[in-house]
Amino acid sequence: MPDSVESNLIKVLNGLPLVGEEAEICDFSLEEQNEALESQGIQPNVDPHYKPIVGETVTYIVACVIFNQHNDVLMIQEAKESCAGKW
């Protein structure tokens, strides 16, 4: 498993596409989530056709930790402006 993670990371960092199962980053659609909730007797409250709009209906915070070949930790943080200094 670690070899495939490293291989995929190298591909992404070099701008190459992932293929096969690795290409599916988000594989659980809102429609599938709603079906899973309904199967448990829970009424979903999100329209399966909902379209997120960054900055209007959704915001994001991203944190990424990457180790280099010398096991040094390289860390990239990105946050919306209102979160600055709160991490």
Short mmCIF file of N, CA and C in Angstrom, two decimals:
data_model
loop_
_atom_site.label_atom_id
_atom_site.label_comp_id
_atom_site.label_asym_id
_atom_site.label_seq_id
_atom_site.Cartn_x
_atom_site.Cartn_y
_atom_site.Cartn_z
N MET A 1 0.81 -1.21 0.00
CA MET A 1 0.00 0.00 0.00
C MET A 1 0.85 1.27 0.00
N PRO A 2 1.88 1.38 0.87
CA PRO A 2 2.68 2.60 0.86
C PRO A 2 3.30 2.88 -0.51
N ASP A 3 3.70 1.84 -1.24
CA ASP A 3 4.28 2.05 -2.56
C ASP A 3 3.28 2.69 -3.50
N SER A 4 2.01 2.27 -3.44
CA SER A 4 1.01 2.85 -4.33
C SER A 4 0.70 4.28 -3.94
N VAL A 5 0.70 4.58 -2.64
CA VAL A 5 0.47 5.95 -2.18
C VAL A 5 1.59 6.85 -2.68
N GLU A 6 2.83 6.40 -2.50
CA GLU A 6 3.97 7.18 -2.96
C GLU A 6 3.94 7.37 -4.47
N SER A 7 3.63 6.31 -5.19
CA SER A 7 3.55 6.37 -6.64
C SER A 7 2.48 7.36 -7.09
N ASN A 8 1.30 7.30 -6.46
CA ASN A 8 0.22 8.22 -6.82
C ASN A 8 0.57 9.66 -6.47
N LEU A 9 1.23 9.87 -5.34
CA LEU A 9 1.63 11.21 -4.95
C LEU A 9 2.62 11.79 -5.95
N ILE A 10 3.57 10.98 -6.39
CA ILE A 10 4.54 11.44 -7.38
C ILE A 10 3.83 11.82 -8.68
N LYS A 11 2.86 11.01 -9.10
CA LYS A 11 2.10 11.33 -10.31
C LYS A 11 1.39 12.67 -10.17
N VAL A 12 0.70 12.87 -9.05
CA VAL A 12 -0.05 14.10 -8.84
C VAL A 12 0.89 15.31 -8.81
N LEU A 13 2.00 15.19 -8.10
CA LEU A 13 2.96 16.30 -8.01
C LEU A 13 3.59 16.63 -9.36
N ASN A 14 3.66 15.64 -10.25
CA ASN A 14 4.20 15.87 -11.59
C ASN A 14 3.12 16.23 -12.60
N GLY A 15 1.89 16.42 -12.13
CA GLY A 15 0.81 16.83 -13.01
C GLY A 15 0.26 15.72 -13.88
N LEU A 16 0.52 14.48 -13.52
CA LEU A 16 0.04 13.34 -14.30
C LEU A 16 -1.30 12.87 -13.75
N PRO A 17 -2.16 12.33 -14.62
CA PRO A 17 -3.47 11.86 -14.14
C PRO A 17 -3.36 10.52 -13.42
N LEU A 18 -4.28 10.29 -12.50
CA LEU A 18 -4.41 8.98 -11.88
C LEU A 18 -5.38 8.18 -12.73
N VAL A 19 -5.19 6.86 -12.79
CA VAL A 19 -6.06 6.03 -13.61
C VAL A 19 -6.66 4.92 -12.76
N GLY A 20 -7.71 4.32 -13.27
CA GLY A 20 -8.35 3.22 -12.56
C GLY A 20 -9.05 3.69 -11.30
N GLU A 21 -9.06 2.84 -10.28
CA GLU A 21 -9.74 3.15 -9.03
C GLU A 21 -9.15 4.37 -8.34
N GLU A 22 -7.85 4.60 -8.53
CA GLU A 22 -7.19 5.74 -7.89
C GLU A 22 -7.73 7.07 -8.38
N ALA A 23 -8.34 7.09 -9.57
CA ALA A 23 -8.83 8.34 -10.14
C ALA A 23 -10.08 8.84 -9.44
N GLU A 24 -10.78 7.99 -8.72
CA GLU A 24 -12.01 8.38 -8.05
C GLU A 24 -11.72 8.89 -6.66
N ILE A 25 -11.63 10.21 -6.55
CA ILE A 25 -11.35 10.82 -5.25
C ILE A 25 -12.64 10.90 -4.43
N CYS A 26 -13.70 11.37 -5.05
CA CYS A 26 -15.00 11.48 -4.37
C CYS A 26 -15.93 10.49 -5.04
N ASP A 27 -16.14 9.36 -4.42
CA ASP A 27 -16.91 8.30 -5.06
C ASP A 27 -18.24 8.03 -4.37
N PHE A 28 -18.73 8.97 -3.59
CA PHE A 28 -19.98 8.78 -2.85
C PHE A 28 -20.83 10.02 -3.08
N SER A 29 -21.62 10.00 -4.16
CA SER A 29 -22.39 11.18 -4.55
C SER A 29 -23.48 11.51 -3.54
N LEU A 30 -24.04 12.71 -3.64
CA LEU A 30 -25.14 13.09 -2.76
C LEU A 30 -26.32 12.15 -2.94
N GLU A 31 -26.57 11.74 -4.17
CA GLU A 31 -27.67 10.80 -4.42
C GLU A 31 -27.42 9.48 -3.67
N GLU A 32 -26.20 8.97 -3.72
CA GLU A 32 -25.86 7.74 -3.01
C GLU A 32 -25.93 7.93 -1.50
N GLN A 33 -25.50 9.11 -1.02
CA GLN A 33 -25.59 9.39 0.41
C GLN A 33 -27.05 9.41 0.86
N ASN A 34 -27.91 10.05 0.05
CA ASN A 34 -29.33 10.09 0.39
C ASN A 34 -29.95 8.70 0.40
N GLU A 35 -29.57 7.86 -0.56
CA GLU A 35 -30.07 6.48 -0.60
C GLU A 35 -29.64 5.72 0.65
N ALA A 36 -28.39 5.91 1.07
CA ALA A 36 -27.89 5.24 2.27
C ALA A 36 -28.67 5.69 3.50
N LEU A 37 -28.96 6.98 3.59
CA LEU A 37 -29.75 7.49 4.72
C LEU A 37 -31.15 6.91 4.72
N GLU A 38 -31.79 6.91 3.54
CA GLU A 38 -33.15 6.38 3.43
C GLU A 38 -33.20 4.90 3.80
N SER A 39 -32.15 4.15 3.46
CA SER A 39 -32.14 2.72 3.79
C SER A 39 -32.06 2.50 5.29
N GLN A 40 -31.65 3.53 6.03
CA GLN A 40 -31.58 3.46 7.49
C GLN A 40 -32.79 4.12 8.15
N GLY A 41 -33.77 4.50 7.31
CA GLY A 41 -34.97 5.13 7.85
C GLY A 41 -34.81 6.60 8.18
N ILE A 42 -33.79 7.22 7.65
CA ILE A 42 -33.54 8.64 7.91
C ILE A 42 -33.91 9.44 6.66
N GLN A 43 -34.69 10.49 6.84
CA GLN A 43 -35.09 11.33 5.71
C GLN A 43 -33.96 12.33 5.40
N PRO A 44 -33.35 12.24 4.22
CA PRO A 44 -32.27 13.18 3.89
C PRO A 44 -32.83 14.59 3.69
N ASN A 45 -32.01 15.59 4.01
CA ASN A 45 -32.46 16.97 3.84
C ASN A 45 -31.65 17.74 2.81
N VAL A 46 -30.90 17.01 1.97
CA VAL A 46 -30.10 17.65 0.93
C VAL A 46 -30.58 17.16 -0.43
N ASP A 47 -30.84 18.12 -1.33
CA ASP A 47 -31.26 17.79 -2.69
C ASP A 47 -30.10 17.08 -3.40
N PRO A 48 -30.33 15.91 -4.00
CA PRO A 48 -29.24 15.19 -4.67
C PRO A 48 -28.67 15.96 -5.86
N HIS A 49 -29.35 17.00 -6.31
CA HIS A 49 -28.87 17.79 -7.44
C HIS A 49 -28.22 19.10 -6.98
N TYR A 50 -27.95 19.20 -5.68
CA TYR A 50 -27.31 20.39 -5.10
C TYR A 50 -25.97 20.64 -5.77
N LYS A 51 -25.71 21.87 -6.15
CA LYS A 51 -24.44 22.25 -6.78
C LYS A 51 -23.71 23.20 -5.84
N PRO A 52 -22.61 22.77 -5.24
CA PRO A 52 -21.86 23.66 -4.35
C PRO A 52 -21.18 24.78 -5.14
N ILE A 53 -21.17 25.97 -4.57
CA ILE A 53 -20.51 27.11 -5.18
C ILE A 53 -19.53 27.66 -4.14
N VAL A 54 -18.24 27.51 -4.41
CA VAL A 54 -17.22 27.93 -3.46
C VAL A 54 -17.36 29.42 -3.18
N GLY A 55 -17.35 29.76 -1.91
CA GLY A 55 -17.46 31.15 -1.50
C GLY A 55 -18.89 31.63 -1.32
N GLU A 56 -19.86 30.86 -1.82
CA GLU A 56 -21.27 31.23 -1.67
C GLU A 56 -22.02 30.23 -0.80
N THR A 57 -21.98 28.96 -1.19
CA THR A 57 -22.71 27.94 -0.43
C THR A 57 -21.79 27.02 0.35
N VAL A 58 -20.52 27.03 0.03
CA VAL A 58 -19.54 26.21 0.76
C VAL A 58 -18.23 26.98 0.90
N THR A 59 -17.50 26.66 1.94
CA THR A 59 -16.13 27.15 2.10
C THR A 59 -15.26 25.94 2.36
N TYR A 60 -13.97 26.11 2.28
CA TYR A 60 -13.10 24.96 2.49
C TYR A 60 -11.87 25.36 3.28
N ILE A 61 -11.33 24.38 3.95
CA ILE A 61 -10.05 24.51 4.62
C ILE A 61 -9.25 23.28 4.21
N VAL A 62 -8.04 23.49 3.79
CA VAL A 62 -7.21 22.38 3.32
C VAL A 62 -5.94 22.32 4.15
N ALA A 63 -5.60 21.15 4.60
CA ALA A 63 -4.32 20.93 5.26
C ALA A 63 -3.68 19.70 4.64
N CYS A 64 -2.41 19.78 4.36
CA CYS A 64 -1.73 18.67 3.71
C CYS A 64 -0.36 18.48 4.35
N VAL A 65 -0.04 17.26 4.69
CA VAL A 65 1.28 16.96 5.24
C VAL A 65 1.96 15.99 4.27
N ILE A 66 3.16 16.37 3.85
CA ILE A 66 3.91 15.53 2.91
C ILE A 66 5.32 15.32 3.48
N PHE A 67 5.79 14.08 3.38
CA PHE A 67 7.15 13.74 3.80
C PHE A 67 8.03 13.64 2.56
N ASN A 68 9.24 14.19 2.61
CA ASN A 68 10.15 14.03 1.48
C ASN A 68 10.99 12.76 1.66
N GLN A 69 11.92 12.54 0.74
CA GLN A 69 12.71 11.31 0.76
C GLN A 69 13.64 11.21 1.97
N HIS A 70 13.84 12.32 2.68
CA HIS A 70 14.68 12.32 3.89
C HIS A 70 13.83 12.27 5.16
N ASN A 71 12.54 11.98 5.01
CA ASN A 71 11.58 11.94 6.11
C ASN A 71 11.42 13.29 6.81
N ASP A 72 11.76 14.37 6.09
CA ASP A 72 11.46 15.70 6.60
C ASP A 72 9.99 15.98 6.32
N VAL A 73 9.34 16.65 7.23
CA VAL A 73 7.93 16.96 7.04
C VAL A 73 7.81 18.29 6.31
N LEU A 74 7.07 18.26 5.21
CA LEU A 74 6.74 19.47 4.47
C LEU A 74 5.24 19.67 4.67
N MET A 75 4.83 20.85 5.12
CA MET A 75 3.41 21.04 5.39
C MET A 75 2.90 22.28 4.69
N ILE A 76 1.77 22.15 4.03
CA ILE A 76 1.12 23.25 3.34
C ILE A 76 -0.23 23.45 4.00
N GLN A 77 -0.52 24.67 4.41
CA GLN A 77 -1.83 24.97 4.98
C GLN A 77 -2.48 26.07 4.17
N GLU A 78 -3.77 25.95 3.98
CA GLU A 78 -4.52 26.98 3.30
C GLU A 78 -5.85 27.10 4.02
N ALA A 79 -6.28 28.31 4.26
CA ALA A 79 -7.55 28.51 4.95
C ALA A 79 -8.21 29.78 4.44
N LYS A 80 -9.51 29.86 4.60
CA LYS A 80 -10.18 31.11 4.25
C LYS A 80 -9.68 32.20 5.19
N GLU A 81 -9.74 33.43 4.75
CA GLU A 81 -9.16 34.55 5.48
C GLU A 81 -9.67 34.65 6.91
N SER A 82 -10.95 34.38 7.13
CA SER A 82 -11.52 34.51 8.48
C SER A 82 -10.97 33.48 9.46
N CYS A 83 -10.29 32.44 8.96
CA CYS A 83 -9.70 31.42 9.83
C CYS A 83 -8.24 31.70 10.16
N ALA A 84 -7.67 32.72 9.55
CA ALA A 84 -6.25 33.00 9.75
C ALA A 84 -5.93 33.16 11.23
N GLY A 85 -4.88 32.48 11.67
CA GLY A 85 -4.43 32.57 13.05
C GLY A 85 -5.22 31.75 14.05
N LYS A 86 -6.19 30.99 13.60
CA LYS A 86 -7.03 30.20 14.52
C LYS A 86 -6.61 28.74 14.57
N TRP A 87 -5.60 28.34 13.81
CA TRP A 87 -5.21 26.94 13.78
C TRP A 87 -4.27 26.65 14.90
#
